[in-house]
Short mmCIF file of C-alpha atoms (C1' of nucleotides) in Angstrom, two decimals:
data_model
loop_
_atom_site.label_atom_id
_atom_site.label_comp_id
_atom_site.label_asym_id
_atom_site.label_seq_id
_atom_site.Cartn_x
_atom_site.Cartn_y
_atom_site.Cartn_z
CA UNK A 1 -8.49 -24.88 27.46
CA UNK A 2 -7.78 -28.65 27.40
CA UNK A 3 -8.31 -30.95 24.51
CA UNK A 4 -11.46 -32.65 26.19
CA UNK A 5 -13.11 -29.13 26.76
CA UNK A 6 -12.43 -28.04 23.20
CA UNK A 7 -13.83 -31.20 21.72
CA UNK A 8 -16.96 -31.07 23.87
CA UNK A 9 -17.67 -27.52 23.06
CA UNK A 10 -17.30 -28.18 19.44
CA UNK A 11 -19.84 -30.90 19.38
CA UNK A 12 -22.15 -28.75 21.42
CA UNK A 13 -21.75 -25.79 19.09
CA UNK A 14 -22.49 -27.86 16.09
CA UNK A 15 -25.25 -29.79 17.48
CA UNK A 16 -28.93 -28.78 16.50
CA UNK A 17 -30.27 -30.06 19.61
CA UNK A 18 -29.46 -30.63 23.24
CA UNK A 19 -27.27 -33.66 23.67
CA UNK A 20 -26.82 -35.92 26.61
CA UNK A 21 -23.53 -37.03 28.33
CA UNK A 22 -24.11 -40.59 27.19
CA UNK A 23 -24.52 -39.36 23.58
CA UNK A 24 -21.29 -37.29 24.00
CA UNK A 25 -19.50 -40.34 25.40
CA UNK A 26 -20.26 -42.43 22.47
CA UNK A 27 -19.58 -39.65 19.99
CA UNK A 28 -16.57 -40.47 17.71
CA UNK A 29 -14.91 -37.06 18.29
CA UNK A 30 -15.24 -37.46 22.11
CA UNK A 31 -12.50 -40.02 23.01
CA UNK A 32 -12.30 -39.37 26.74
CA UNK A 33 -13.38 -41.20 29.74
CA UNK A 34 -16.85 -40.72 30.89
CA UNK A 35 -15.56 -39.04 34.16
CA UNK A 36 -13.80 -36.49 32.09
CA UNK A 37 -16.87 -35.89 29.96
CA UNK A 38 -19.10 -35.30 33.13
CA UNK A 39 -16.44 -33.14 34.73
CA UNK A 40 -15.98 -31.05 31.81
CA UNK A 41 -19.79 -30.64 31.20
CA UNK A 42 -20.01 -29.20 34.62
CA UNK A 43 -17.06 -26.98 33.95
CA UNK A 44 -18.48 -25.64 30.69
CA UNK A 45 -21.80 -24.97 32.39
CA UNK A 46 -20.09 -23.20 35.26
CA UNK A 47 -18.18 -21.08 32.77
CA UNK A 48 -21.51 -20.02 31.12
CA UNK A 49 -20.55 -21.81 27.96
CA UNK A 50 -23.26 -24.50 28.16
CA UNK A 51 -26.92 -24.88 29.34
CA UNK A 52 -28.43 -28.05 30.64
CA UNK A 53 -31.72 -29.37 31.84
CA UNK A 54 -32.91 -32.84 32.97
CA UNK A 55 -35.38 -34.60 30.95
CA UNK A 56 -37.01 -38.22 31.29
CA UNK A 57 -37.67 -39.84 28.16
CA UNK A 58 -38.98 -43.40 27.76
CA UNK A 59 -36.24 -44.65 25.50
CA UNK A 60 -33.30 -43.03 27.17
CA UNK A 61 -34.32 -42.75 30.61
CA UNK A 62 -33.55 -39.79 32.89
CA UNK A 63 -30.54 -37.73 31.64
CA UNK A 64 -29.04 -34.29 31.63
CA UNK A 65 -29.16 -32.54 28.14
CA UNK A 66 -26.63 -29.92 27.28
CA UNK A 67 -26.50 -27.23 24.62
CA UNK A 68 -24.08 -24.63 23.60
CA UNK A 69 -24.43 -21.18 25.14
CA UNK A 70 -22.85 -18.10 23.98
CA UNK A 71 -21.26 -16.40 26.98
CA UNK A 72 -21.74 -12.92 25.54
CA UNK A 73 -25.54 -12.98 25.07
CA UNK A 74 -27.42 -14.30 27.93
CA UNK A 75 -29.89 -16.01 25.86
CA UNK A 76 -30.85 -19.63 26.06
CA UNK A 77 -33.42 -21.71 24.30
CA UNK A 78 -36.29 -23.77 25.40
CA UNK A 79 -37.22 -27.02 23.62
CA UNK A 80 -40.06 -29.46 22.71
CA UNK A 81 -39.29 -33.16 23.00
CA UNK A 82 -41.06 -35.80 20.91
CA UNK A 83 -41.86 -38.90 22.78
CA UNK A 84 -41.79 -41.00 19.75
CA UNK A 85 -38.82 -39.96 17.73
CA UNK A 86 -37.07 -38.48 20.59
CA UNK A 87 -35.99 -35.36 18.62
CA UNK A 88 -35.97 -31.91 20.02
CA UNK A 89 -37.50 -28.95 18.38
CA UNK A 90 -36.20 -25.41 19.14
CA UNK A 91 -38.88 -23.08 20.54
CA UNK A 92 -36.49 -20.05 20.32
CA UNK A 93 -35.14 -17.58 22.84
CA UNK A 94 -36.43 -17.69 26.26
CA UNK A 95 -39.06 -15.04 26.83
CA UNK A 96 -39.62 -15.32 30.43
CA UNK A 97 -37.68 -12.54 31.92
CA UNK A 98 -40.52 -10.29 32.58
CA UNK A 99 -42.67 -12.95 34.07
CA UNK A 100 -39.81 -14.06 36.23
CA UNK A 101 -39.20 -10.50 37.73
CA UNK A 102 -42.92 -10.18 38.39
CA UNK A 103 -42.71 -13.28 40.33
CA UNK A 104 -39.59 -12.13 42.13
CA UNK A 105 -41.33 -8.98 43.21
CA UNK A 106 -44.43 -10.77 44.16
CA UNK A 107 -42.73 -13.38 46.34
CA UNK A 108 -39.46 -11.74 47.29
CA UNK A 109 -37.22 -14.43 46.14
CA UNK A 110 -34.34 -14.20 43.58
CA UNK A 111 -34.48 -16.57 40.55
CA UNK A 112 -31.08 -18.04 39.72
CA UNK A 113 -32.38 -20.44 37.14
CA UNK A 114 -35.38 -21.85 35.50
CA UNK A 115 -36.39 -25.03 33.66
CA UNK A 116 -38.98 -25.16 30.96
CA UNK A 117 -39.60 -27.75 28.27
CA UNK A 118 -42.49 -29.40 26.48
CA UNK A 119 -43.05 -32.96 25.67
CA UNK A 120 -45.37 -34.57 23.24
CA UNK A 121 -45.91 -35.85 19.70
CA UNK A 122 -44.15 -33.97 16.74
CA UNK A 123 -46.10 -33.42 13.54
CA UNK A 124 -44.34 -36.40 11.71
CA UNK A 125 -44.90 -38.88 14.52
CA UNK A 126 -48.54 -37.74 15.01
CA UNK A 127 -49.27 -38.64 11.36
CA UNK A 128 -47.41 -41.89 11.33
CA UNK A 129 -49.17 -42.90 14.66
CA UNK A 130 -52.70 -42.01 13.22
CA UNK A 131 -52.98 -45.70 11.98
CA UNK A 132 -53.82 -46.50 15.46
CA UNK A 133 -57.35 -45.71 15.02
CA UNK B 1 -57.89 -48.83 46.03
CA UNK B 2 -55.20 -50.61 48.06
CA UNK B 3 -53.86 -49.46 51.45
CA UNK B 4 -50.60 -48.29 49.97
CA UNK B 5 -52.38 -46.09 47.47
CA UNK B 6 -54.67 -44.61 50.03
CA UNK B 7 -51.82 -43.69 52.28
CA UNK B 8 -49.67 -42.02 49.60
CA UNK B 9 -52.63 -40.21 48.17
CA UNK B 10 -53.36 -38.99 51.80
CA UNK B 11 -49.79 -37.70 52.30
CA UNK B 12 -49.69 -35.98 48.92
CA UNK B 13 -53.11 -34.32 49.66
CA UNK B 14 -52.05 -32.98 52.91
CA UNK B 15 -48.66 -31.83 51.82
CA UNK B 16 -48.02 -28.15 51.25
CA UNK B 17 -45.28 -28.82 48.89
CA UNK B 18 -44.09 -31.41 46.35
CA UNK B 19 -42.65 -34.54 47.96
CA UNK B 20 -40.01 -36.88 46.74
CA UNK B 21 -40.31 -40.67 46.73
CA UNK B 22 -37.35 -40.97 49.29
CA UNK B 23 -39.39 -38.52 51.55
CA UNK B 24 -42.48 -40.70 51.22
CA UNK B 25 -40.55 -43.81 51.95
CA UNK B 26 -39.28 -42.34 55.16
CA UNK B 27 -42.67 -40.80 56.03
CA UNK B 28 -44.19 -42.47 59.22
CA UNK B 29 -47.53 -43.28 57.60
CA UNK B 30 -45.99 -44.85 54.67
CA UNK B 31 -44.98 -48.15 55.86
CA UNK B 32 -44.40 -49.89 52.50
CA UNK B 33 -41.44 -51.06 50.56
CA UNK B 34 -39.67 -48.70 48.36
CA UNK B 35 -40.80 -50.70 45.24
CA UNK B 36 -44.37 -50.35 46.42
CA UNK B 37 -44.00 -46.58 46.81
CA UNK B 38 -42.36 -46.14 43.42
CA UNK B 39 -44.92 -48.36 41.66
CA UNK B 40 -47.86 -46.62 43.26
CA UNK B 41 -46.60 -43.21 42.47
CA UNK B 42 -46.47 -44.25 38.82
CA UNK B 43 -49.98 -45.60 39.26
CA UNK B 44 -51.38 -42.35 40.90
CA UNK B 45 -49.80 -40.24 38.15
CA UNK B 46 -51.30 -42.50 35.33
CA UNK B 47 -54.61 -42.07 36.93
CA UNK B 48 -54.46 -38.31 36.98
CA UNK B 49 -54.34 -38.15 40.70
CA UNK B 50 -50.72 -36.95 41.02
CA UNK B 51 -48.38 -34.72 39.18
CA UNK B 52 -44.62 -34.91 39.12
CA UNK B 53 -41.49 -33.30 37.88
CA UNK B 54 -37.73 -34.08 38.20
CA UNK B 55 -35.56 -31.50 40.09
CA UNK B 56 -31.93 -31.49 40.97
CA UNK B 57 -30.99 -29.99 44.25
CA UNK B 58 -27.62 -29.87 45.81
CA UNK B 59 -28.68 -31.40 49.03
CA UNK B 60 -30.97 -34.19 47.89
CA UNK B 61 -29.60 -34.88 44.42
CA UNK B 62 -31.74 -35.56 41.42
CA UNK B 63 -35.33 -36.72 42.33
CA UNK B 64 -38.92 -36.83 41.27
CA UNK B 65 -41.30 -34.76 43.25
CA UNK B 66 -44.92 -35.48 43.45
CA UNK B 67 -47.99 -33.45 44.36
CA UNK B 68 -51.64 -34.18 44.54
CA UNK B 69 -53.76 -33.36 41.63
CA UNK B 70 -57.57 -33.21 41.56
CA UNK B 71 -58.64 -35.40 38.64
CA UNK B 72 -61.70 -33.22 38.10
CA UNK B 73 -60.11 -29.84 37.39
CA UNK B 74 -57.18 -30.16 35.00
CA UNK B 75 -55.14 -27.48 36.97
CA UNK B 76 -51.67 -28.18 38.11
CA UNK B 77 -49.24 -25.77 39.82
CA UNK B 78 -45.78 -24.51 39.30
CA UNK B 79 -43.17 -24.12 41.79
CA UNK B 80 -40.14 -22.15 43.06
CA UNK B 81 -37.47 -24.16 44.78
CA UNK B 82 -34.89 -22.51 47.29
CA UNK B 83 -31.45 -23.69 46.82
CA UNK B 84 -30.54 -22.97 50.51
CA UNK B 85 -33.53 -24.10 52.56
CA UNK B 86 -34.87 -26.47 49.88
CA UNK B 87 -38.48 -25.46 50.47
CA UNK B 88 -40.89 -24.97 47.66
CA UNK B 89 -43.00 -21.83 46.95
CA UNK B 90 -46.39 -22.31 45.28
CA UNK B 91 -46.56 -20.04 42.05
CA UNK B 92 -50.17 -20.93 41.56
CA UNK B 93 -52.12 -22.54 38.65
CA UNK B 94 -50.42 -22.97 35.47
CA UNK B 95 -51.23 -20.21 33.09
CA UNK B 96 -49.42 -21.68 29.93
CA UNK B 97 -52.43 -23.10 27.99
CA UNK B 98 -52.61 -20.28 25.43
CA UNK B 99 -48.84 -20.06 24.97
CA UNK B 100 -48.79 -23.91 24.42
CA UNK B 101 -51.67 -23.84 21.93
CA UNK B 102 -49.78 -21.20 20.10
CA UNK B 103 -46.75 -23.21 19.85
CA UNK B 104 -48.72 -26.25 18.95
CA UNK B 105 -50.20 -24.31 15.89
CA UNK B 106 -46.80 -22.98 14.96
CA UNK B 107 -45.01 -26.05 14.85
CA UNK B 108 -47.69 -28.70 14.37
CA UNK B 109 -46.83 -30.84 17.44
CA UNK B 110 -49.19 -31.89 20.19
CA UNK B 111 -48.01 -31.06 23.74
CA UNK B 112 -48.72 -33.95 26.06
CA UNK B 113 -46.97 -32.52 29.12
CA UNK B 114 -44.64 -29.64 30.17
CA UNK B 115 -42.21 -28.99 32.90
CA UNK B 116 -41.70 -25.56 34.49
CA UNK B 117 -40.02 -24.65 37.69
CA UNK B 118 -37.87 -21.94 39.09
CA UNK B 119 -34.88 -22.29 41.54
CA UNK B 120 -32.99 -19.63 43.44
CA UNK B 121 -32.95 -18.07 46.82
CA UNK B 122 -36.03 -17.32 48.92
CA UNK B 123 -36.61 -14.10 50.84
CA UNK B 124 -35.65 -15.47 54.05
CA UNK B 125 -32.37 -17.27 52.85
CA UNK B 126 -31.40 -14.24 50.93
CA UNK B 127 -31.43 -12.11 54.01
CA UNK B 128 -29.70 -14.64 56.22
CA UNK B 129 -26.96 -15.08 53.43
CA UNK B 130 -26.38 -11.28 53.23
CA UNK B 131 -23.65 -11.70 55.86
CA UNK B 132 -21.53 -12.92 53.02
CA UNK B 133 -20.58 -9.33 51.99
"C1'" DA C 1 -66.05 -69.05 50.53
"C1'" DA C 2 -63.39 -70.41 46.44
"C1'" DT C 3 -60.92 -68.62 42.43
"C1'" DA C 4 -58.79 -65.41 39.65
"C1'" DA C 5 -56.32 -61.08 39.23
"C1'" DT C 6 -53.57 -57.76 41.27
"C1'" DT C 7 -50.38 -55.95 44.59
"C1'" DT C 8 -46.73 -56.52 47.93
"C1'" DG C 9 -41.98 -57.29 50.00
"C1'" DC C 10 -37.48 -58.75 49.28
"C1'" DG C 11 -33.34 -58.75 47.21
"C1'" DA C 12 -30.77 -58.14 43.38
"C1'" DA C 13 -30.05 -55.29 39.20
"C1'" DT C 14 -29.60 -51.08 36.34
"C1'" DG C 15 -28.08 -46.86 34.70
"C1'" DA C 16 -26.59 -42.12 35.43
"C1'" DC C 17 -23.31 -39.81 37.59
"C1'" DT C 18 -19.26 -39.26 41.06
"C1'" DT C 19 -14.90 -40.12 43.42
"C1'" DG C 20 -10.00 -41.26 44.78
"C1'" DC C 21 -5.85 -41.59 43.17
"C1'" DA C 22 -1.78 -41.97 40.44
"C1'" DA C 23 -0.14 -40.78 35.82
"C1'" DA C 24 -0.27 -37.22 32.18
"C1'" DT C 25 -0.71 -32.62 30.47
"C1'" DA C 26 -1.23 -27.70 30.67
"C1'" DT C 27 0.50 -23.30 32.56
"C1'" DG C 28 3.93 -19.87 33.42
"C1'" DA C 29 8.17 -18.00 35.66
"C1'" DG C 30 12.89 -17.67 34.44
"C1'" DC D 1 12.74 -23.81 25.94
"C1'" DT D 2 12.72 -25.82 30.60
"C1'" DC D 3 11.82 -27.12 34.96
"C1'" DA D 4 8.41 -26.88 38.66
"C1'" DT D 5 3.65 -26.33 40.01
"C1'" DA D 6 -1.14 -26.74 39.26
"C1'" DT D 7 -4.66 -28.77 36.82
"C1'" DT D 8 -6.75 -32.49 34.32
"C1'" DT D 9 -7.12 -37.39 32.83
"C1'" DG D 10 -8.19 -42.49 32.95
"C1'" DC D 11 -9.30 -46.09 35.60
"C1'" DA D 12 -11.85 -48.69 38.65
"C1'" DA D 13 -14.78 -48.65 42.24
"C1'" DG D 14 -18.46 -46.33 44.51
"C1'" DT D 15 -23.28 -43.76 45.10
"C1'" DC D 16 -27.93 -43.24 44.61
"C1'" DA D 17 -32.51 -43.14 42.60
"C1'" DT D 18 -35.26 -46.25 40.65
"C1'" DT D 19 -36.65 -50.81 38.39
"C1'" DC D 20 -37.30 -55.95 38.23
"C1'" DG D 21 -38.38 -60.84 39.07
"C1'" DC D 22 -40.66 -63.74 41.78
"C1'" DA D 23 -43.14 -66.02 45.50
"C1'" DA D 24 -46.38 -64.80 49.21
"C1'" DA D 25 -50.09 -61.91 50.46
"C1'" DT D 26 -54.10 -59.02 49.38
"C1'" DT D 27 -58.04 -57.68 46.77
"C1'" DA D 28 -61.68 -58.41 43.53
"C1'" DT D 29 -64.96 -61.81 41.43
"C1'" DT D 30 -68.06 -65.39 41.03
#
DNA sequence: AATAATTTGCGAATGACTTGCAAATATGAG
DNA sequence: CTCATATTTGCAAGTCATTCGCAAATTATT
């Protein structure tokens, strides 16, 4: 495992929320070229050590966000994204396995991946925006 | 309602699956500049006449896909996308309302939008790929 | 029909992500 | 530990979807 990969994995592992490539590129412990960052994020995801999804946010535009994934347990999380403060809230482990296999049986397809996330206003931003009445 | 908007809405209305901006731009009945297409897709979505989500596919890259939405009934659909033939399969009306309000209560946030879709191999592509054994 | 407001087309810009290639680093056989 | 091979890195230049500025054209108002 190269230095770049170790460094990226470390940031993902210790991050509370999904992080974008641009965020990683600016991160002090990631002193690698953007191409290296992108290439290794792909690598980590291929190896089952990271998860990602694409989200559009008014402030940061359309970007892919990555989070650490333990190769052992197959679990991944889903997230809520606040449109004001742009923070993520962890909704916990994915609970869609059953629903997915029901769909697989109903339609005959095989699901390789799924994307699910919420966007809206978090509790804090809702109250600070309430002044707009 | 301008000609461009009418034309776009007509294509969305008659399309069986979500369509991307690039697809619309190439569509014979859409003889408008790409900027006009993009601007009006935003407009239609703002007005509640269209729905969209961003999906990355190996053949077409990362693009936003639009589908017609009836302003009256709030329903929208979710989709499965085949990674081989790149067609969409309609999974029917969204059934996440309850789950979303449970989350809203648990976390105190307000959900404005959500994204959900599946990717994988459709029935037909699975069998034609079976030769890879 | 005349005027004001909105929309269009064009061309150039933006920003995320990718690629080619030579230099640098990791791997691993001896 | 060392040389040879395979892989990865940095750099600079692309791609590609999407956006923007602005003048001309269209639509809505009066």
